[in-house]
CSV table of C-alpha atoms in Angstrom, one decimal:
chain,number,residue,atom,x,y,z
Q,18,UNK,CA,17.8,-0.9,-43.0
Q,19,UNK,CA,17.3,-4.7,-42.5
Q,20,UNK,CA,20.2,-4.9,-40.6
Q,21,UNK,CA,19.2,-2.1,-38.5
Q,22,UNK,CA,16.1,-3.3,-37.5
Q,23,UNK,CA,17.0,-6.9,-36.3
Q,24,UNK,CA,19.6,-5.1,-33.9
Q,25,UNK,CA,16.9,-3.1,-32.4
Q,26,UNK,CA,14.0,-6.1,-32.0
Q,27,UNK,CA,17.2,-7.8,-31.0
Q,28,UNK,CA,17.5,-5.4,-28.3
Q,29,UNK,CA,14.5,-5.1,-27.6
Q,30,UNK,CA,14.0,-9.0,-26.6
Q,31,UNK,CA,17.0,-9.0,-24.5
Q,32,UNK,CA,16.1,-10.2,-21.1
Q,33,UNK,CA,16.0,-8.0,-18.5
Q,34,UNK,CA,17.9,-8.5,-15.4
Q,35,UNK,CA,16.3,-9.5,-12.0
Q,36,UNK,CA,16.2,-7.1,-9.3
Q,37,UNK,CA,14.6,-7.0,-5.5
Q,38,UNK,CA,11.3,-5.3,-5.9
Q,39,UNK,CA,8.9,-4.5,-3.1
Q,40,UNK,CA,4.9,-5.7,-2.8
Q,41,UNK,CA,1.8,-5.4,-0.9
Q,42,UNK,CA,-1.3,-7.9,-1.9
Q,43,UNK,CA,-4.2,-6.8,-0.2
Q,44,UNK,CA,-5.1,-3.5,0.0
Q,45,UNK,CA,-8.8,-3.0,0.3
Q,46,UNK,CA,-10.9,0.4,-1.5
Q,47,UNK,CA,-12.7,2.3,0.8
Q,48,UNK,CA,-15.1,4.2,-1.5
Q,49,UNK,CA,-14.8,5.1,-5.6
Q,50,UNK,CA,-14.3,8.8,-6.4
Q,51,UNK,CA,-17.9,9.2,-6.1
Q,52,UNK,CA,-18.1,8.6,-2.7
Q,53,UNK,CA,-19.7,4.9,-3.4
Q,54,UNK,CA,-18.8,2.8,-0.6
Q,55,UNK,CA,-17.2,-0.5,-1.2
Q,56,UNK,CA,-15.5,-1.7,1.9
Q,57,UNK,CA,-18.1,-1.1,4.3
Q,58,UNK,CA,-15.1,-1.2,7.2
Q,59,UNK,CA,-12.6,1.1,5.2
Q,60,UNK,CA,-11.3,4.4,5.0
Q,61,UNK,CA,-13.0,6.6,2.3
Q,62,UNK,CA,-10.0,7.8,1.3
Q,63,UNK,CA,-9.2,4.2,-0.2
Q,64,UNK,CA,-10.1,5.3,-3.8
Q,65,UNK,CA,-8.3,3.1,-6.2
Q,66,UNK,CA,-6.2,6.4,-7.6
Q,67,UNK,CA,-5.5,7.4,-3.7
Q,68,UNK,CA,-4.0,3.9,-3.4
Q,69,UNK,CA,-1.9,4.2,-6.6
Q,70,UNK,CA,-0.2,7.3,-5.3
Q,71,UNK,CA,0.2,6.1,-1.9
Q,72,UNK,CA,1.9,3.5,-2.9
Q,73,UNK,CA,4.1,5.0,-5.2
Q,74,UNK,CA,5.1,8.5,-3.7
Q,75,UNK,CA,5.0,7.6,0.1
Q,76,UNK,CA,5.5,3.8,0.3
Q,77,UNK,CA,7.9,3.2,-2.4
Q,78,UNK,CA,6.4,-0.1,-3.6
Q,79,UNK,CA,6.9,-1.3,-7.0
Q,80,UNK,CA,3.7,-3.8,-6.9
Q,81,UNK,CA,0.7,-3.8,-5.4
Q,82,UNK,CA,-2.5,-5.6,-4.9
Q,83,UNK,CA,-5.7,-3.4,-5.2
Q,84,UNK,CA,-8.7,-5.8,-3.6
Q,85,UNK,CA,-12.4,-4.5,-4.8
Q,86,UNK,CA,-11.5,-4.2,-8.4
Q,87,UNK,CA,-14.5,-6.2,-9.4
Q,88,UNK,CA,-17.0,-3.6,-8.0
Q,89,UNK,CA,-18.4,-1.6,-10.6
Q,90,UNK,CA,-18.3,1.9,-9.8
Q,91,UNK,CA,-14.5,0.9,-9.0
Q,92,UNK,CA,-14.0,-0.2,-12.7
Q,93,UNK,CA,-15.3,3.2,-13.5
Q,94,UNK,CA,-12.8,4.9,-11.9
Q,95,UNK,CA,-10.3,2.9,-13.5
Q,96,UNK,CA,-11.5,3.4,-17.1
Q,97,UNK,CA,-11.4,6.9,-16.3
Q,98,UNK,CA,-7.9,7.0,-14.8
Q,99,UNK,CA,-6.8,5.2,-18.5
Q,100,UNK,CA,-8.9,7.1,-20.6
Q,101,UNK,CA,-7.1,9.9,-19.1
Q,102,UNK,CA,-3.9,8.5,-20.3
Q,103,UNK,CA,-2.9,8.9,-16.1
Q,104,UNK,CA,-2.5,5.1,-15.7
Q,105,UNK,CA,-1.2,2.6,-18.6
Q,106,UNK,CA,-2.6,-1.1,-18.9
Q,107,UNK,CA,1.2,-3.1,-19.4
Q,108,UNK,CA,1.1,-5.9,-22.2
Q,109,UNK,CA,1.9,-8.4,-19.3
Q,110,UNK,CA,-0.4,-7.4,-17.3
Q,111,UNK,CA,-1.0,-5.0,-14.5
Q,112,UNK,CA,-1.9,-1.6,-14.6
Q,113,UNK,CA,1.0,1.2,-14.4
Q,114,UNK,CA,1.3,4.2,-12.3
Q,115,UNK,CA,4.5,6.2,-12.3
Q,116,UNK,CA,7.1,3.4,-10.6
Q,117,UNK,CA,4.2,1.2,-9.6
Q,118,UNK,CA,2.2,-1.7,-11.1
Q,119,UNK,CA,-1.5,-1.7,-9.7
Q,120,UNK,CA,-2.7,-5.8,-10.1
Q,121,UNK,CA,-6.7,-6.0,-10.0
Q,122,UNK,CA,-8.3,-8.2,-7.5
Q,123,UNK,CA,-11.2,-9.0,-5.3
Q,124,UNK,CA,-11.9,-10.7,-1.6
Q,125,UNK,CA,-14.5,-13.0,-1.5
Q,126,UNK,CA,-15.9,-15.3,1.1
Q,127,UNK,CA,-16.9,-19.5,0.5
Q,128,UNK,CA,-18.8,-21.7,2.7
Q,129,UNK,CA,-18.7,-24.8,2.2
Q,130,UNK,CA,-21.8,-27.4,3.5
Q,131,UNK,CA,-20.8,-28.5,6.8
Q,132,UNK,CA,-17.6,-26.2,6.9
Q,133,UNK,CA,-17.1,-22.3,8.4
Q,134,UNK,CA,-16.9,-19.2,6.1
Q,135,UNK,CA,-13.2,-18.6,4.7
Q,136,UNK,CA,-12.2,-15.5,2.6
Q,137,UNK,CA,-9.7,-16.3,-0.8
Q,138,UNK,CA,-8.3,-13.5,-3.0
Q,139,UNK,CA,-8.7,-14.0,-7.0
Q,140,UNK,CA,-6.3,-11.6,-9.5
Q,141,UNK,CA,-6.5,-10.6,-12.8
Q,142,UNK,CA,-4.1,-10.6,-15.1
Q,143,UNK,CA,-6.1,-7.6,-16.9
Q,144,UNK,CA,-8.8,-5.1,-16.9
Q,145,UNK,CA,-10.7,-6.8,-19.4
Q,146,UNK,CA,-9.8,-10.3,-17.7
Q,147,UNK,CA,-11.4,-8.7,-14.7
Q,148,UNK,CA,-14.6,-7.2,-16.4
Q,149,UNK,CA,-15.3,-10.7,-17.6
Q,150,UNK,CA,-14.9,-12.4,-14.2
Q,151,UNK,CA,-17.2,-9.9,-12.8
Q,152,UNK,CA,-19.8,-10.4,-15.4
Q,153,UNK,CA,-19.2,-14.7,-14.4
Q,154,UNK,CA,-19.2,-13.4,-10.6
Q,155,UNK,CA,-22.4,-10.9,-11.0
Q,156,UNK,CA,-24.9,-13.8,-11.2
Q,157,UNK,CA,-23.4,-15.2,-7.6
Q,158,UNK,CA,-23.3,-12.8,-5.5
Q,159,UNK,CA,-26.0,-10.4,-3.4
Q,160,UNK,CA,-24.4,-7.2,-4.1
Q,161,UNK,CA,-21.6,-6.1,-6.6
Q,162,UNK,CA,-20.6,-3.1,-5.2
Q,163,UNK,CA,-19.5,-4.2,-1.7
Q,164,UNK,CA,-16.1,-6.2,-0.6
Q,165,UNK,CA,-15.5,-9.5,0.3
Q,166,UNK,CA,-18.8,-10.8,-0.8
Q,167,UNK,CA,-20.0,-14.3,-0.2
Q,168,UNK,CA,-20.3,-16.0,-3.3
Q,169,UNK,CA,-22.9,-19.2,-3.5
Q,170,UNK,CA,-20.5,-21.4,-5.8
Q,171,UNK,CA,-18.1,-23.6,-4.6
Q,172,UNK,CA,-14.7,-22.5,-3.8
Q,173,UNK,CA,-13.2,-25.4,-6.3
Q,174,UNK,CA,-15.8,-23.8,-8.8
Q,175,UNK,CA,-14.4,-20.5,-7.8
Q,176,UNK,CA,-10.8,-21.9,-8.0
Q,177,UNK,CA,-11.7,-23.0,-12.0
Q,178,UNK,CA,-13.0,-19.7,-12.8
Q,179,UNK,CA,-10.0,-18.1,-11.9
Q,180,UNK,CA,-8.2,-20.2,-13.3
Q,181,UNK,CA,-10.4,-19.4,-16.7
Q,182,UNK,CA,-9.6,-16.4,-16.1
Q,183,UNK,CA,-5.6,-16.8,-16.4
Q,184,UNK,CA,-5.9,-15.5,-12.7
Q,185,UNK,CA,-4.1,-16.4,-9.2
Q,186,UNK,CA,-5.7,-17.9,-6.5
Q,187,UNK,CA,-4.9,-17.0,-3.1
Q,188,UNK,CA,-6.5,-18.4,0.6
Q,189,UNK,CA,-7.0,-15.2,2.8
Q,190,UNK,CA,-4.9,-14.5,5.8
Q,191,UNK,CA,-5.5,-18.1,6.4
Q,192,UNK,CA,-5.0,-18.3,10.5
Q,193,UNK,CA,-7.0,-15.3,11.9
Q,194,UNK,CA,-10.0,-16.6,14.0
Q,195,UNK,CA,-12.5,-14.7,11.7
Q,196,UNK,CA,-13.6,-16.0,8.1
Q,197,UNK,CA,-10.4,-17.6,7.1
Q,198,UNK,CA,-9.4,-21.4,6.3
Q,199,UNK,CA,-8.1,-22.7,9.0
Q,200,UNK,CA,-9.4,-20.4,11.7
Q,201,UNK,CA,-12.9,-21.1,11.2
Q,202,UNK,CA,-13.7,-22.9,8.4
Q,203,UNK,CA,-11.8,-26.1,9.0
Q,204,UNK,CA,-8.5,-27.8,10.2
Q,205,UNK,CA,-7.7,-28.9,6.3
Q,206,UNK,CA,-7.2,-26.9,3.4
Q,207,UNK,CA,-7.8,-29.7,1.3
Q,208,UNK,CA,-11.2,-29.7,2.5
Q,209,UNK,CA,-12.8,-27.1,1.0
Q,210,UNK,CA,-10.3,-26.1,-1.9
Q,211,UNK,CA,-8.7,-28.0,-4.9
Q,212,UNK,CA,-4.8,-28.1,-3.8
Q,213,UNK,CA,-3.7,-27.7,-7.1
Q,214,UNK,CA,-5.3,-24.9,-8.4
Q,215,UNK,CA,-3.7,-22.9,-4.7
Q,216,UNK,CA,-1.3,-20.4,-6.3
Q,217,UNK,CA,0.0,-18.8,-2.9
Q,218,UNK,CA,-1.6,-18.9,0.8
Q,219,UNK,CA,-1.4,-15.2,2.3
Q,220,UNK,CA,-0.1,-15.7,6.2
Q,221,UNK,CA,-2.2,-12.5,8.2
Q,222,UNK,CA,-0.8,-10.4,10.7
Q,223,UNK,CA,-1.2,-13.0,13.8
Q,224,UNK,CA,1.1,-15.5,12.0
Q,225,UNK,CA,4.7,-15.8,10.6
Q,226,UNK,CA,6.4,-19.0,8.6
Q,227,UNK,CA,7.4,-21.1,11.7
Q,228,UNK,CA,3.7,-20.9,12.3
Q,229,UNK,CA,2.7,-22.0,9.0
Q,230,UNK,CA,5.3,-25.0,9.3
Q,231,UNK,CA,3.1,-27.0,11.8
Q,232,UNK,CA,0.9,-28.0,8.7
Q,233,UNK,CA,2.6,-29.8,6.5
Q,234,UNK,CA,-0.2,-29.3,3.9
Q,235,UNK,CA,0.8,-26.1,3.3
Q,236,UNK,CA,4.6,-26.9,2.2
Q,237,UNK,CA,4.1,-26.5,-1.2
Q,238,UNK,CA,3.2,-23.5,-1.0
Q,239,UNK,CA,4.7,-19.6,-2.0
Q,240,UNK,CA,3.8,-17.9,1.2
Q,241,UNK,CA,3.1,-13.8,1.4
Q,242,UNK,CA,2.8,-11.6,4.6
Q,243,UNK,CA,0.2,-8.8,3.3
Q,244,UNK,CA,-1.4,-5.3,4.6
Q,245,UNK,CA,-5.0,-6.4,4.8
Q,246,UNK,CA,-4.7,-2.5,5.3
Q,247,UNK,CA,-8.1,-0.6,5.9
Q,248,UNK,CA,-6.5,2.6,5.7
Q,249,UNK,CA,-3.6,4.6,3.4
Q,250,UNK,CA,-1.2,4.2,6.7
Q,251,UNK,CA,-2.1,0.6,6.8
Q,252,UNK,CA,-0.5,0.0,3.5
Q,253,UNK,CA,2.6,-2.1,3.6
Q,254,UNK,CA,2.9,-2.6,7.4
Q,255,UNK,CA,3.6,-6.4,5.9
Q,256,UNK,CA,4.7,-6.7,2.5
Q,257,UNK,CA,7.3,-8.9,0.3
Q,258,UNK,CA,10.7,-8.8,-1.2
Q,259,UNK,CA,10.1,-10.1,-4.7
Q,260,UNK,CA,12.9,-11.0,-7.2
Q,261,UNK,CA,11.5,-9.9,-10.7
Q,262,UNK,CA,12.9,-8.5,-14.3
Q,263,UNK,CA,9.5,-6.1,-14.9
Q,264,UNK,CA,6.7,-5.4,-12.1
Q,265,UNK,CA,4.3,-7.4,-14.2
Q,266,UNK,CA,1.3,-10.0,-13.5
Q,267,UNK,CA,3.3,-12.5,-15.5
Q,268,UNK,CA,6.6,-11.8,-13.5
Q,269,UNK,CA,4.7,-11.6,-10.3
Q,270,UNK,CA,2.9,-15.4,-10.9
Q,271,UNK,CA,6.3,-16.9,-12.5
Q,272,UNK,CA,7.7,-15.2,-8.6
Q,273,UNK,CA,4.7,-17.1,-7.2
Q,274,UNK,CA,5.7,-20.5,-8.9
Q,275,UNK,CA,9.2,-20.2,-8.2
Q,276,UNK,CA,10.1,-20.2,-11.8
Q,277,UNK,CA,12.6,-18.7,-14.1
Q,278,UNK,CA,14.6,-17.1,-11.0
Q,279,UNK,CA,11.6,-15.1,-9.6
Q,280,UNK,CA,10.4,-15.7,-6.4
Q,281,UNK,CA,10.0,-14.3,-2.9
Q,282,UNK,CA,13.0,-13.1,-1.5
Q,283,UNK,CA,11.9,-12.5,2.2
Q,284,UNK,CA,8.4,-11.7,4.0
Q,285,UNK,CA,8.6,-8.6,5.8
Q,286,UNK,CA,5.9,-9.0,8.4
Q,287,UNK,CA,4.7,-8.1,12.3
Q,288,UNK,CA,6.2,-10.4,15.0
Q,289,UNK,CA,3.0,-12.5,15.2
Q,290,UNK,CA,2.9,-11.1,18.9
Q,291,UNK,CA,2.0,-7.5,17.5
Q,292,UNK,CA,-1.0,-9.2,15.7
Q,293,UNK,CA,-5.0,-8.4,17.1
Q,294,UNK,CA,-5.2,-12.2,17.4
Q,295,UNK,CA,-2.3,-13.8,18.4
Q,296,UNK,CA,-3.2,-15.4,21.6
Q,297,UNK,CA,-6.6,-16.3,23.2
Q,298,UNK,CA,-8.2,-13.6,24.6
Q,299,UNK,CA,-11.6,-12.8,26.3
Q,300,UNK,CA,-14.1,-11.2,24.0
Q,301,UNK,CA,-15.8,-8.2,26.2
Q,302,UNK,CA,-11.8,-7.2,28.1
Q,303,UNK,CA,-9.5,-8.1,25.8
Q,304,UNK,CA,-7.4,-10.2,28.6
Q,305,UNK,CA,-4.6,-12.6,27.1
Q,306,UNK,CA,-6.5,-16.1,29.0
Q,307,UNK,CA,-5.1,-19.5,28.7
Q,308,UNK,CA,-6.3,-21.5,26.1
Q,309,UNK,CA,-7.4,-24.4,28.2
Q,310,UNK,CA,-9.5,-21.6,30.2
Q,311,UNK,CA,-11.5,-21.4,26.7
Q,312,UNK,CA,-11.8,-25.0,26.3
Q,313,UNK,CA,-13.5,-25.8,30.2
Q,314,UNK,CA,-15.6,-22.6,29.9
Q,315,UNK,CA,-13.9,-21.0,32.4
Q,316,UNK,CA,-15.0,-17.3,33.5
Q,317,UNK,CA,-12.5,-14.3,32.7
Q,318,UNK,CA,-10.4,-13.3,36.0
Q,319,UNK,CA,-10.2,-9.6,34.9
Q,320,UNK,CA,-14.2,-9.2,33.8
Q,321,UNK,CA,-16.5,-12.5,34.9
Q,322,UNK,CA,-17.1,-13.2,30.6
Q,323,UNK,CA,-17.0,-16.7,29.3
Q,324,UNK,CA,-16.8,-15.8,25.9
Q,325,UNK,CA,-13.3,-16.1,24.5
Q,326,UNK,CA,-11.8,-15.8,20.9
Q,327,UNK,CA,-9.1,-18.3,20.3
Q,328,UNK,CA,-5.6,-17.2,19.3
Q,329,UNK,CA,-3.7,-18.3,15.9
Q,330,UNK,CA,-0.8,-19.7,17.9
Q,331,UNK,CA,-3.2,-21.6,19.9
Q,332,UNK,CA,-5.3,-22.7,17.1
Q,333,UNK,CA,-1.7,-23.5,15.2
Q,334,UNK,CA,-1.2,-26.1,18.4
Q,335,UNK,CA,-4.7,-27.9,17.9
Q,336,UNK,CA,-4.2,-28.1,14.2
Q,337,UNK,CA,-0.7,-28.8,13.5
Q,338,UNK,CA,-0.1,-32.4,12.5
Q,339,UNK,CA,3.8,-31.9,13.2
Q,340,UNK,CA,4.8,-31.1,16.6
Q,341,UNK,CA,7.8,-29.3,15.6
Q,342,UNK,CA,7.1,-26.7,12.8
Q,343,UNK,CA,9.6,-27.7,9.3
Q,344,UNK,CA,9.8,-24.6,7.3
Q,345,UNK,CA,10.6,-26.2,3.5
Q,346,UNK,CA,13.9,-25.1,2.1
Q,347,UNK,CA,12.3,-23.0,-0.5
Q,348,UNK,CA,11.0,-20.8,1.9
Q,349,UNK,CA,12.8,-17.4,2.2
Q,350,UNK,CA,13.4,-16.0,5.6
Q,351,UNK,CA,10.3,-14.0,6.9
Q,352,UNK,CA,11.5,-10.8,8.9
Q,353,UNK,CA,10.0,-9.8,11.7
Q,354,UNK,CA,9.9,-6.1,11.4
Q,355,UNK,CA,8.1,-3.6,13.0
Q,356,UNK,CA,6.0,-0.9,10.8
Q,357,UNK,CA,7.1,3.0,11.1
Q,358,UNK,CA,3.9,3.2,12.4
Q,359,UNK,CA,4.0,1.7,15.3
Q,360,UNK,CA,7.7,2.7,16.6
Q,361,UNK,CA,7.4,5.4,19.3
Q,362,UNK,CA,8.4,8.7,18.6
Q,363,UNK,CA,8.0,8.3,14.9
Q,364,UNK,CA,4.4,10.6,14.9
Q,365,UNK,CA,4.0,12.9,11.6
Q,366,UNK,CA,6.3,15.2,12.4
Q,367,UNK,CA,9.1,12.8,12.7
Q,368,UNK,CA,7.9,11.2,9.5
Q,369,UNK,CA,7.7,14.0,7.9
Q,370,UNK,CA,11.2,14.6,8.1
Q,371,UNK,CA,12.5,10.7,7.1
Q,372,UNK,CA,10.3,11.1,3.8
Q,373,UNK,CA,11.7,14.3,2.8
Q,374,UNK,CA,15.4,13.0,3.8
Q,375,UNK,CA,14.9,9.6,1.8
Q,376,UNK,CA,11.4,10.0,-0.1
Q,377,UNK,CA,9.9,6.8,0.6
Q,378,UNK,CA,9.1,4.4,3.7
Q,379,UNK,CA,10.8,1.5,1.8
Q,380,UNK,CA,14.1,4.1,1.2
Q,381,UNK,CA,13.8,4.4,5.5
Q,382,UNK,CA,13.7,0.7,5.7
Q,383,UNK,CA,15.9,-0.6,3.5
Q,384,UNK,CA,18.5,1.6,2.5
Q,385,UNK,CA,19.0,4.6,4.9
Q,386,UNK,CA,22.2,3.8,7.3
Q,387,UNK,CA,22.1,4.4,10.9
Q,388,UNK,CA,24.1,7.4,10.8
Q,389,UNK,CA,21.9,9.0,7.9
Q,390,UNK,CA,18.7,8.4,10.6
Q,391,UNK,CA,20.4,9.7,13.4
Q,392,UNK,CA,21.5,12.7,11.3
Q,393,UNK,CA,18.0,13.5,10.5
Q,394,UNK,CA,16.0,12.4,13.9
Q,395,UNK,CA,19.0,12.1,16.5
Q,396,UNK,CA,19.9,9.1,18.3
Q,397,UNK,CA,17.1,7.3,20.3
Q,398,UNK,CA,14.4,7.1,17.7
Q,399,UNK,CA,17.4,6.5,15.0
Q,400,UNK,CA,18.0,3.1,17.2
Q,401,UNK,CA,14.9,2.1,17.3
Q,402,UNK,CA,14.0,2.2,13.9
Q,403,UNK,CA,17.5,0.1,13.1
Q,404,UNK,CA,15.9,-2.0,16.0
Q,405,UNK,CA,12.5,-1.8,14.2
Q,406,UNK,CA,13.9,-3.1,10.8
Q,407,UNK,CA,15.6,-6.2,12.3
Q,408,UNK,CA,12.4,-7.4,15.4
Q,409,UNK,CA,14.6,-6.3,18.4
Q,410,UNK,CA,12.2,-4.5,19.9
Q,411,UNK,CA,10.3,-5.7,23.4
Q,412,UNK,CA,6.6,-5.9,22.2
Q,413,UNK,CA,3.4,-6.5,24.2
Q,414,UNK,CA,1.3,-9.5,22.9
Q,415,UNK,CA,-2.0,-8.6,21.0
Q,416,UNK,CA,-5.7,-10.4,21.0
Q,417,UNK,CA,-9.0,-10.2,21.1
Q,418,UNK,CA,-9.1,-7.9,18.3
Q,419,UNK,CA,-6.5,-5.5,19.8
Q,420,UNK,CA,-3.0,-4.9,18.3
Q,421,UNK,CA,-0.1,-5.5,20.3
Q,422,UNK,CA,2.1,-2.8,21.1
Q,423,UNK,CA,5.9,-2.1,21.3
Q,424,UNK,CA,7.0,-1.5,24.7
Q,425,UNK,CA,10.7,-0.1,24.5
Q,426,UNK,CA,11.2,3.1,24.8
């Protein structure tokens, strides 16, 4: 009998072997199953259970980042949802739902004196980890039950909780013009947040790694292309290629830190050009303008405005303190592929039929051949989803808060 049971908890410690998983970060809850709103800008039908089988059923994800899970009518829903034995809480952290492992996060937004409002993403590494930071965060904030709260602490202060709190600590799709680090807040990171206590910086949509490479405060740094999505479609339209043993917490920060083997194995994301803020563009139209048009205040051509957001790629330009961008060797190669979504000819119907071909958009992506795609949705849309998968397509720059589009058909 002794012998017997040191074989098993000997087999029951081996180490198990690293595999490509697949991972979203920021994925915002529309309402709980009350119908209590949380993201003001969200779908509804962004309840945290709606999410879980979205991303496990349709997406094919193996981790995922649910945002809003310090809200309280949220962290009712996800008591329930374990009560019910539905959903399991894993012993290294994470909650699981059939293949997928739901981490527990929230948005919120710092303003530092003298400096512009930037949003930051703090984890969890557990339910009761999270109940506790919310108690902390409760006595800081105006409302509870909304997202992406400002918080009237410091963002180093905010930075230690989380720390505390055996949490990760990420800057917020850190380029877009609105509420994020460097797009309004201020040209250094190191301004407003304590660099060592950074964990990974989260790109946005209007940016990609050669970007990113123009500051060279940010080489340190684990990079992640995220869904910011609003909506259950939204949900991996950028996402990650993570090499991990278990979809954990733990395994996810030891990927994060680059330790042990794990890590980011690529950044799926949209060709910054498809993003709503890529370039400078006039507020009331919409009209890509010049940058240097924004800086003498000159009027639109298409609509008379003078009121001009400015671009992340012309931000990037005024920023950068290299002139040529260095992307650090550790940095894996961030692929510039085009969501399902957005690929013409690939409406419900067509879906439809991929997902009951190959059962999950990451299958499509990743794994279906060109010949299986043009068996099940014949040849010109089969050739633009291999084009899709790989950034060949033509694309139409976004801005102004309008996505770009793809323009080969």
């Amino acid at each position: 009998m002794k012998d017997t049971a040191l074989h098993e908890s000997n087999e029951r410690h081996e180490p198990s072997p690293l595999v490509t998983m697949y991972g979203d970060f920021h994925i915002h809850i529309g309402s709980t199953s009350r119908n209590q709103p949380v993201k003001i800008s969200a779908s509804r039908s962004l309840t945290f259970e709606a999410i879980a089988k979205e991303a496990a059923e349709r997406k094919g994800l193996q981790l995922i980042g649910i945002i809003d899970a310090h809200a309280p009518g949220v962290q009712d829903d996800i008591a329930s949802l374990l009560d019910r034995g539905e959903m399991e809480e894993l012993a290294d952290g994470g909650i699981a739902y059939k293949g997928t492992t739901l981490l527990l996060g929230t948005e919120l937004e710092i303003r530092e004196e003298g400096y512009g409002m930037a949003h930051v993403l703090c984890f969890m590494p557990s339910f009761s980890a999270m109940r506790h930071f919310s108690e902390w965060l409760s006595s800081y904030v105006t409302n509870m039950n909304l997202s992406s709260q400002r918080v009237y602490v410091s963002g180093r202060t905010l930075q230690e909780q989380t720390a505390a709190h055996g949490g990760i600590f990420i800057p917020a799709h850190v380029f877009t013009p609105y509420k994020s680090v460097y797009g309004n807040c201020t040209d250094r990171m190191s301004d407003v947040l304590d660099m060592e206590l950074i964990d990974a910086v989260e790109l946005g949509l209007s940016a990609d790694t050669d970007m990113a490479g123009c500051i060279s405060e940010l080489d340190r740094y684990t990079l992640l292309t995220n869904s910011d999505a609003h909506s259950l479609s939204k949900i991996a339209r950028e996402y990650n290629a993570l090499t991990l043993a278990e979809p954990t917490f733990k395994e996810w920060a030891l990927a994060l830190r680059r330790q042990n083997g794990r890590g980011i194995q690529a950044n799926y994301g949209l060709n910054p050009r498809l993003g709503k803020y890529h370039r400078t563009s006039c507020v009331k139209c919409g009209q890509v303008i010049a940058d240097k048009a924004m800086e003498a205040k000159l009027a639109c051509a298409s609509c008379g405005s003078t009121r001009f957001v400015q671009g992340v790629w012309d931000r990037i330009q005024h920023i950068g303190d290299r002139e040529q961008s260095l992307v650090p060797a550790h940095r894996p190669p961030y692929i510039m592929q085009v969501p399902l979504e957005f690929i013409p000819g690939v409406g419900p119907k067509t879906m439809a039929k991929l997902l009951e071909r190959f059962g999950t958009e990451m299958a499509i992506l990743h794994q279906a051949t060109a010949a299986e795609l043009e068996e099940t949705v014949g040849g010109k849309t089969a050739d633009l989803i291999v084009k899709a998968r790989s950034g060949q397509l033509a694309l139409q720059s976004g801005g102004g808060g309008t996505y770009g589009k793809v323009i080969d058909a």
